[in-house]
Short mmCIF file of C-alpha atoms in Angstrom, two decimals:
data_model
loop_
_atom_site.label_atom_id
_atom_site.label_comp_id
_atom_site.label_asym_id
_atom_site.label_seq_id
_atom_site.Cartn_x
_atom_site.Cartn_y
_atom_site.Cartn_z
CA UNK C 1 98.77 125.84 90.50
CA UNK C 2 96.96 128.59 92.01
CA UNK C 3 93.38 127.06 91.56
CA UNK C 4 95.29 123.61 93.30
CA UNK C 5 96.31 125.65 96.34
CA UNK C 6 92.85 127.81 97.04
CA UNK C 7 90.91 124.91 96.66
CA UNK C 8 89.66 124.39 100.58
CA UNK C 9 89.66 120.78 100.13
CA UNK C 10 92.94 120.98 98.83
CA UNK C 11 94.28 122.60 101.84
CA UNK C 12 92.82 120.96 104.18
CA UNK C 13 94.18 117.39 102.35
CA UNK C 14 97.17 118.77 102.60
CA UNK C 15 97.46 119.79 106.41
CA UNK C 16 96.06 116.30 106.87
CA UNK C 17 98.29 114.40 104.43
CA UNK C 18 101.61 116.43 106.31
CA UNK C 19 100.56 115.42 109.77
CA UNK C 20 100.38 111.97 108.52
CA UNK C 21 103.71 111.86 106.42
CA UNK C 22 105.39 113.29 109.16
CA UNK C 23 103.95 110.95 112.47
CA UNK C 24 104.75 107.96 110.20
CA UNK C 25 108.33 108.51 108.88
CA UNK C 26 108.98 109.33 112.66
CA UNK C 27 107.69 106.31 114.33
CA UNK C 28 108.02 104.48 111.53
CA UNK C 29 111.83 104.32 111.60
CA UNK C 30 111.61 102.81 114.97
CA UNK C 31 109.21 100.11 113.79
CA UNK C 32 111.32 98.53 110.81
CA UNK C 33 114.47 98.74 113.48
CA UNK C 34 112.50 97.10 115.79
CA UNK C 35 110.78 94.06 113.45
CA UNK C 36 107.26 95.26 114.11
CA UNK C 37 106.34 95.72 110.55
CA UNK C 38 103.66 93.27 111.14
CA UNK C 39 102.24 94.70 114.12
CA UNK C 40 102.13 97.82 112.32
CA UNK C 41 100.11 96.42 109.68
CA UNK C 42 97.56 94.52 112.52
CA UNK C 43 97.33 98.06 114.07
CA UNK C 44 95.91 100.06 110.96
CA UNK C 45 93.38 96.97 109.82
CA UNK C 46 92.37 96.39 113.46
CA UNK C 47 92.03 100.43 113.65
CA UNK C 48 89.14 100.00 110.94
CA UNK C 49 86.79 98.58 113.11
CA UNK C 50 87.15 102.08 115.02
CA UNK C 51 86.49 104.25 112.07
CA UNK C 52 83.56 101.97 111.53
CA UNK C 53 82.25 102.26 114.61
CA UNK C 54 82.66 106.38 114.11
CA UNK C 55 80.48 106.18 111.31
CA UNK C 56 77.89 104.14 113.37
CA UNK C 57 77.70 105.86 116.62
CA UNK C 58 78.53 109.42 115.04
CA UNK C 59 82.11 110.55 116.55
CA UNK C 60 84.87 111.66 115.08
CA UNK C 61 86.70 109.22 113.06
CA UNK C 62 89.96 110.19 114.66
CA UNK C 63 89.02 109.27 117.83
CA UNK C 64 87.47 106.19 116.63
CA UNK C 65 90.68 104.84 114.74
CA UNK C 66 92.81 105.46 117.81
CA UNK C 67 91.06 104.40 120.56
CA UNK C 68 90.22 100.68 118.67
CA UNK C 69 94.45 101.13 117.78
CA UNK C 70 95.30 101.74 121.61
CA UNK C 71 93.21 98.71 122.86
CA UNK C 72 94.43 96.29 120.41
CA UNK C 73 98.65 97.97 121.11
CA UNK C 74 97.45 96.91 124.52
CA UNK C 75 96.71 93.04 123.87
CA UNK C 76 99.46 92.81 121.29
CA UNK C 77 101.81 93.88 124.24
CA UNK C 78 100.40 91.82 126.93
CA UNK C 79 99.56 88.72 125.38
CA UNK C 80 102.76 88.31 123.39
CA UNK C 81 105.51 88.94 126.21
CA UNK C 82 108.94 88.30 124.91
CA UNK C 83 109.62 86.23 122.00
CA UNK C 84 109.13 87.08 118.47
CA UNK C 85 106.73 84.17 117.96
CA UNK C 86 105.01 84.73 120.69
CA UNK C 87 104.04 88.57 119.37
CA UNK C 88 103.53 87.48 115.98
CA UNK C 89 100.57 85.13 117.32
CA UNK C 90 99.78 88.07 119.59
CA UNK C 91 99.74 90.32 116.72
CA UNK C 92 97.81 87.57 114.53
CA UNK C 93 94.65 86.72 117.05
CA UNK C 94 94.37 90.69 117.87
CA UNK C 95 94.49 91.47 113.80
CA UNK C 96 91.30 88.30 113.56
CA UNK C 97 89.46 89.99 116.28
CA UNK C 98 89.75 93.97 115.32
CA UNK C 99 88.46 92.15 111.54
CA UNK C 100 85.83 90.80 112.77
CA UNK C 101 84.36 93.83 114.78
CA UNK C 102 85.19 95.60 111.62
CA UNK C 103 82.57 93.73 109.16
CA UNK C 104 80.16 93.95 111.94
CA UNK C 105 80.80 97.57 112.23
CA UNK C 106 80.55 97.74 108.63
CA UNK C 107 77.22 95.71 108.03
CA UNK C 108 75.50 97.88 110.90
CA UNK C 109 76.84 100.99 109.12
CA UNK C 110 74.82 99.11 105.76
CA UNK C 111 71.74 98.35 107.07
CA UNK C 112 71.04 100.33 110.30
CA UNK C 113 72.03 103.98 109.24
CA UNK C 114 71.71 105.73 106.33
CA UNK C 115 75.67 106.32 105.99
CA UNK C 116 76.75 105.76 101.98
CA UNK C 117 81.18 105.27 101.44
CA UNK C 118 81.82 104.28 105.14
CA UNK C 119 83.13 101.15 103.70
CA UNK C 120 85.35 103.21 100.91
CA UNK C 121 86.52 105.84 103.70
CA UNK C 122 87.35 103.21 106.42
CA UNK C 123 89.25 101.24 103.94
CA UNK C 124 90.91 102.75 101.64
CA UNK C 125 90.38 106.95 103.04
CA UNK C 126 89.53 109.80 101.04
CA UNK C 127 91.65 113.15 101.23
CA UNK C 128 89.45 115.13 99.78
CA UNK C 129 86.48 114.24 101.86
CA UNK C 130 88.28 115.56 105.43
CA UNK C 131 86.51 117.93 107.41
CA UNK C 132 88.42 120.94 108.17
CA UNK C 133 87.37 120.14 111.86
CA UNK C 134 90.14 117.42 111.71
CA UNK C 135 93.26 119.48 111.68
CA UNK C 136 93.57 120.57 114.47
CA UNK C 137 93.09 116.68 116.25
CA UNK C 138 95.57 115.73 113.76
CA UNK C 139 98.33 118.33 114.14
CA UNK C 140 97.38 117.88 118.02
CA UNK C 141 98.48 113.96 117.41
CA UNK C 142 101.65 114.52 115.67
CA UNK C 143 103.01 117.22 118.76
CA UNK C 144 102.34 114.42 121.15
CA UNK C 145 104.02 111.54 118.69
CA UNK C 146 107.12 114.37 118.27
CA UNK C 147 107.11 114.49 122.44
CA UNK C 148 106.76 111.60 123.46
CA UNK C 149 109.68 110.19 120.86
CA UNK C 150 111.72 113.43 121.81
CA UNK C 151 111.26 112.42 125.10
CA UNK C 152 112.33 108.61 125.37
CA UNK C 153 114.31 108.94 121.86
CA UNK C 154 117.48 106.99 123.29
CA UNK C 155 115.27 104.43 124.95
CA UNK C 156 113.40 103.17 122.10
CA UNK C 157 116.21 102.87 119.83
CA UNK C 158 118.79 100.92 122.32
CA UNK C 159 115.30 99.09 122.64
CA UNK C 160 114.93 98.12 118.76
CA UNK C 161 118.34 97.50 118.16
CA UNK C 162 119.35 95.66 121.15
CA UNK C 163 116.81 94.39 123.94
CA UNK C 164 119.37 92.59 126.06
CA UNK C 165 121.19 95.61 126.26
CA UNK C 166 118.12 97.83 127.02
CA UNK C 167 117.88 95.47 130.31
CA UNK C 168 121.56 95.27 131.14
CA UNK C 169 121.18 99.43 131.46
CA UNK C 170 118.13 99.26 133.50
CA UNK C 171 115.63 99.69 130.54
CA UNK C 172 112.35 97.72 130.40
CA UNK C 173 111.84 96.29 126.54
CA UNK C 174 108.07 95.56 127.91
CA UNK C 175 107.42 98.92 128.76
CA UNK C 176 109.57 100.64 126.20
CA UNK C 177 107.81 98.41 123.32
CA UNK C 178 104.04 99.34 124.74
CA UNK C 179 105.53 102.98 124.45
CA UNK C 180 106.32 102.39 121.15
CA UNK C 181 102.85 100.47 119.62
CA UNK C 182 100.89 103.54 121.76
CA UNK C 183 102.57 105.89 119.40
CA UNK C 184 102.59 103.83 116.42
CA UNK C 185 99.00 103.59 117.27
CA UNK C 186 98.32 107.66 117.22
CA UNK C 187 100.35 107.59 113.81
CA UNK C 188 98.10 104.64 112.38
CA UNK C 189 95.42 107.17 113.01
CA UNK C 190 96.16 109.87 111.63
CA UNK C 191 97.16 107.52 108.65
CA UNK C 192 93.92 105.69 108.25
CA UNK C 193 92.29 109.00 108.34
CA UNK C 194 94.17 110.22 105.28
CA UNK C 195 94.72 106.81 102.89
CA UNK C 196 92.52 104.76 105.12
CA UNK C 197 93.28 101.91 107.50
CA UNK C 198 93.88 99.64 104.95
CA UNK C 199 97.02 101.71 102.88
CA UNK C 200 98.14 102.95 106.12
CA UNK C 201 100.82 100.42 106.55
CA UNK C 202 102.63 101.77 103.03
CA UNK C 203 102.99 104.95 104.32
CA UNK C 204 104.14 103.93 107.71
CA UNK C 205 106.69 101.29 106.47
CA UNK C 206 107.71 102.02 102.77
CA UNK C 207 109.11 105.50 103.59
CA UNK C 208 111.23 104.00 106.72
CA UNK C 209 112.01 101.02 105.22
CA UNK C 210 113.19 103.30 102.40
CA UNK C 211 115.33 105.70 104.15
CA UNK C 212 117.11 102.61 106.16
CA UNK C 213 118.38 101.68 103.39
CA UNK C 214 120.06 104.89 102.42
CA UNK C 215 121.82 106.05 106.25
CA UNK C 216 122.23 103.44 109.20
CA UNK C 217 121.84 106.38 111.83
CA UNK C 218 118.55 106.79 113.33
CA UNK C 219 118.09 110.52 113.15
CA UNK C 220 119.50 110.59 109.37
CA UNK C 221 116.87 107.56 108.49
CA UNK C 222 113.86 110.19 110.18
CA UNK C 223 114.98 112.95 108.19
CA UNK C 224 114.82 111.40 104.95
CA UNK C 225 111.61 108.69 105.65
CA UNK C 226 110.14 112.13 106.62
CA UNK C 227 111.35 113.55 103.30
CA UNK C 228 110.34 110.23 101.14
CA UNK C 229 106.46 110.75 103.06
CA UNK C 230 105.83 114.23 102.39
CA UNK C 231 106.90 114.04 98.67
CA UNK C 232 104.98 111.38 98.46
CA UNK C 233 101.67 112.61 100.21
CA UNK C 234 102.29 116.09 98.34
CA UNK C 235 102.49 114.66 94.79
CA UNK C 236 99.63 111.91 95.36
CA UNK C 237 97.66 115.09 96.15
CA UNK C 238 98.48 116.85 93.34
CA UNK C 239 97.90 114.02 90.61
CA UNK C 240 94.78 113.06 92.30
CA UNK C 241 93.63 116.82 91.56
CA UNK C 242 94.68 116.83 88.33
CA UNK C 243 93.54 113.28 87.22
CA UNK C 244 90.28 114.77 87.29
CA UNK C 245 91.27 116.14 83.75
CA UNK C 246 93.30 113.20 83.07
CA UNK C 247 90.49 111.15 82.81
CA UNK C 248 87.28 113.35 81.62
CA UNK C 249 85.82 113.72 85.06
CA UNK C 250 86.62 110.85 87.24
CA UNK C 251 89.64 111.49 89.78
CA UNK C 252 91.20 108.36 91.12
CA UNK C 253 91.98 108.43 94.63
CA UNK C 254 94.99 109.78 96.61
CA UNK C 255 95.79 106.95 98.15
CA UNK C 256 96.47 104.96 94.95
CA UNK C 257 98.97 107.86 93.96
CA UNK C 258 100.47 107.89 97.14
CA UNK C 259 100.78 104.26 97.51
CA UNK C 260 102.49 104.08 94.08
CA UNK C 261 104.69 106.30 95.12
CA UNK C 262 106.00 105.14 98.05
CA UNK C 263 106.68 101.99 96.23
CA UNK C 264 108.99 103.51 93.56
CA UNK C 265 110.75 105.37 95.92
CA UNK C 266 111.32 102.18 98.07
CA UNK C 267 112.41 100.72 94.54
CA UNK C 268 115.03 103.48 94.16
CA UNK C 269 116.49 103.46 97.64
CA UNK C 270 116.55 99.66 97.19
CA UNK C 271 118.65 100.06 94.09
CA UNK C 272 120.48 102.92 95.05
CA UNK C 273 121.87 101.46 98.11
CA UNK C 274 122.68 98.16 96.15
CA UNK C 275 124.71 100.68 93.14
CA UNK C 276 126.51 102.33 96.57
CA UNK C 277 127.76 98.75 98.14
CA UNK C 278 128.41 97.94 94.95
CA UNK C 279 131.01 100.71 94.27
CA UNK C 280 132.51 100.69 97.84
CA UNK C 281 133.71 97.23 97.42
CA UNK C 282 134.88 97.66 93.96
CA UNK C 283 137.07 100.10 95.42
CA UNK C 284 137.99 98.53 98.41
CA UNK C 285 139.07 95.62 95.95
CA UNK C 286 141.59 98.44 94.39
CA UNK C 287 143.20 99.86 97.20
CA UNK C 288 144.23 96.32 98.00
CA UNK C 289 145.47 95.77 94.92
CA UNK C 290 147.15 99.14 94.53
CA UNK C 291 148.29 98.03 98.63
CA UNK C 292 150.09 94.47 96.72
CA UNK C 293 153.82 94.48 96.34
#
C-alpha cells in the first residue's frame, strides 16, 4: 500500500480521479432528474473533438475538452427550445457535428504531428498519464461546479422536476437548463480528462442514476452518487496498479475498472431498491390485514 500511495503518478491519478467523481455525482444528480442523460452523453463525445484539437494545436487538454463542451451546451440549448423532441434532435445534430470535427482532429493529430495515443487518451483517457500541471485546473473546475450549484441549488431542481412550476414562480427553464449543460459541461471535462470522453458518461450517470434509486431527496441522492464515484474512481485506481502483477506486466486501464464498477454498483442499488419496495408493501399488506375485523 505504501509503494501505491508514493507513486507520483498515483497521486496525481488520484487528485484527478476525486475532482472528477465528485463534479459528476454533483451535477450528475441534476441531469438524470432532469432527462438529460442523453445530452450528457452528446456533451462528453462532442468534448473529444476538443481534446483532439489539444493534442494538435498544443494546449492543455482541459481547456480543450471544455471549451468544444461549452459551444456545443450552447447549440443544444438554443436550437432545441422547449420540447423534449425538439432537444433530443438538438442534442443528436450537435453530437454528428462535434464527431465529425473529432475524426478530423484525430486524422490531423495522425498524419500532421508526431503525437502517438492521442486517439487512446481522447477516447478512452489514461490516469496514469496526467500531468501534475492538471490539478490544480481540475480542482479549480470542481470549486466553480460546487458554486455555481450552491448558488442556484433550488432553481435547478424545481427546474428538473417541474418546469411549469419553475415559470409559474418566475424561474426561466431556458436559462436555468443552459446553467445546467454549462456545468455539466465543466464536469464532462474534467471526466474526459480522467476515463476519457468516451467513458465519461458512466461516471456522470451510473453513480446518479444509482443513488436515485436509493433516496428521492436531492441532497441525500448527491451524497451518496458522490460516495458511489469516489469508491469507484479509488478502487479502479487501485486494481489498475495492481493488475500490473495480475497480468505479468501489462496493466489494463482505469477506466475499464472504473467503468465496471460503476455498473455493479448501479446493479446493486437497482436490486436493492427493488428488495426495499418489495418489503414495504409486504408489510403494508399486514398491517391491513392485522387492521381487518
Amino acid at each position: 500500500m505504501f509503494a501505491f500511495l508514493s507513486s507520483q503518478p498515483v497521486q496525481t491519478a488520484l487528485i484527478v480521479g476525486s475532482c472528477a467523481a465528485l463534479v459528476s455525482a454533483l451535477i450528475g444528480v441534476f441531469t438524470v432528474l432532469r432527462g438529460n442523460a442523453f445530452a450528457g452523453h452528446a456533451l462528453a463525445d462532442v468534448s473529444s473533438a476538443g481534446g483532439a484539437a489539444s493534442f494538435l494545436w498544443g494546449i492543455s487538454p482541459l481547456l480543450g475538452f471544455l471549451s468544444m463542451a461549452w459551444i456545443a451546451a450552447f447549440g443544444m440549448e438554443f436550437l432545441g427550445v422547449r420540447k423534449a423532441r425538439e432537444r433530443d434532435l438538438a442534442t443528436g445534430i450537435v453530437l454528428g457535428a462535434g464527431l465529425g470535427l473529432s475524426a478530423l482532429f484525430l486524422y490531423l493529430d495522425v498524419t500532421t504531428t508526431s503525437t502517438t495515443g492521442a486517439a487512446v487518451s481522447v477516447m478512452f483517457g489514461s490516469l496514469f498519464a496526467i500531468s501534475q500541471g492538471l490539478i490544480w485546473p481540475a480542482i479549480l473546475a470542481v470549486l466553480a461546479v460546487f458554486l455555481l450549484v450552491g448558488l442556484f441549488y433550488r432553481p435547478l431542481i424545481l427546474t428538473a422536476v417541474d418546469p411549469d412550476l419553475a415559470t409559474l414562480r418566475g424561474v426561466s427553464p431556458r436559462w436555468m437548463g443552459l446553467l445546467q449543460l454549462l456545468v455539466l459541461g465543466l464536469a464532462v471535462a474534467v471526466c474526459a480528462l480522467a476515463i476519457g470522453a468516451v467513458l465519461a458518461t458512466a461516471l456522470l450517470i451510473g453513480p446518479a442514476g444509482a443513488a436515485i434509486r436509493l433516496s428521492r431527496r436531492p441532497a441525500q441522492a448527491i451524497f451518496w452518487a458522490m460516495i458511489i464515484a469516489l469508491t469507484a474512481v479509488w478502487l479502479g485506481i487501485w486494481m489498475a496498479y495492481e493488475s500490473y502483477y495480475w497480468f505479468s506486466g501489462n496493466a489494463w486501464p482505469v477506466s475499464f475498472f472504473v467503468v465496471v464498477l460503476i455498473f455493479l454498483f448501479y446493479l446493486l442499488a437497482m436490486f436493492g431498491s427493488s428488495w426495499s419496495q418489495k418489503y414495504q408493501r409486504r408489510g403494508i399488506a399486514s398491517l391491513r390485514r392485522l387492521q381487518e375485523p
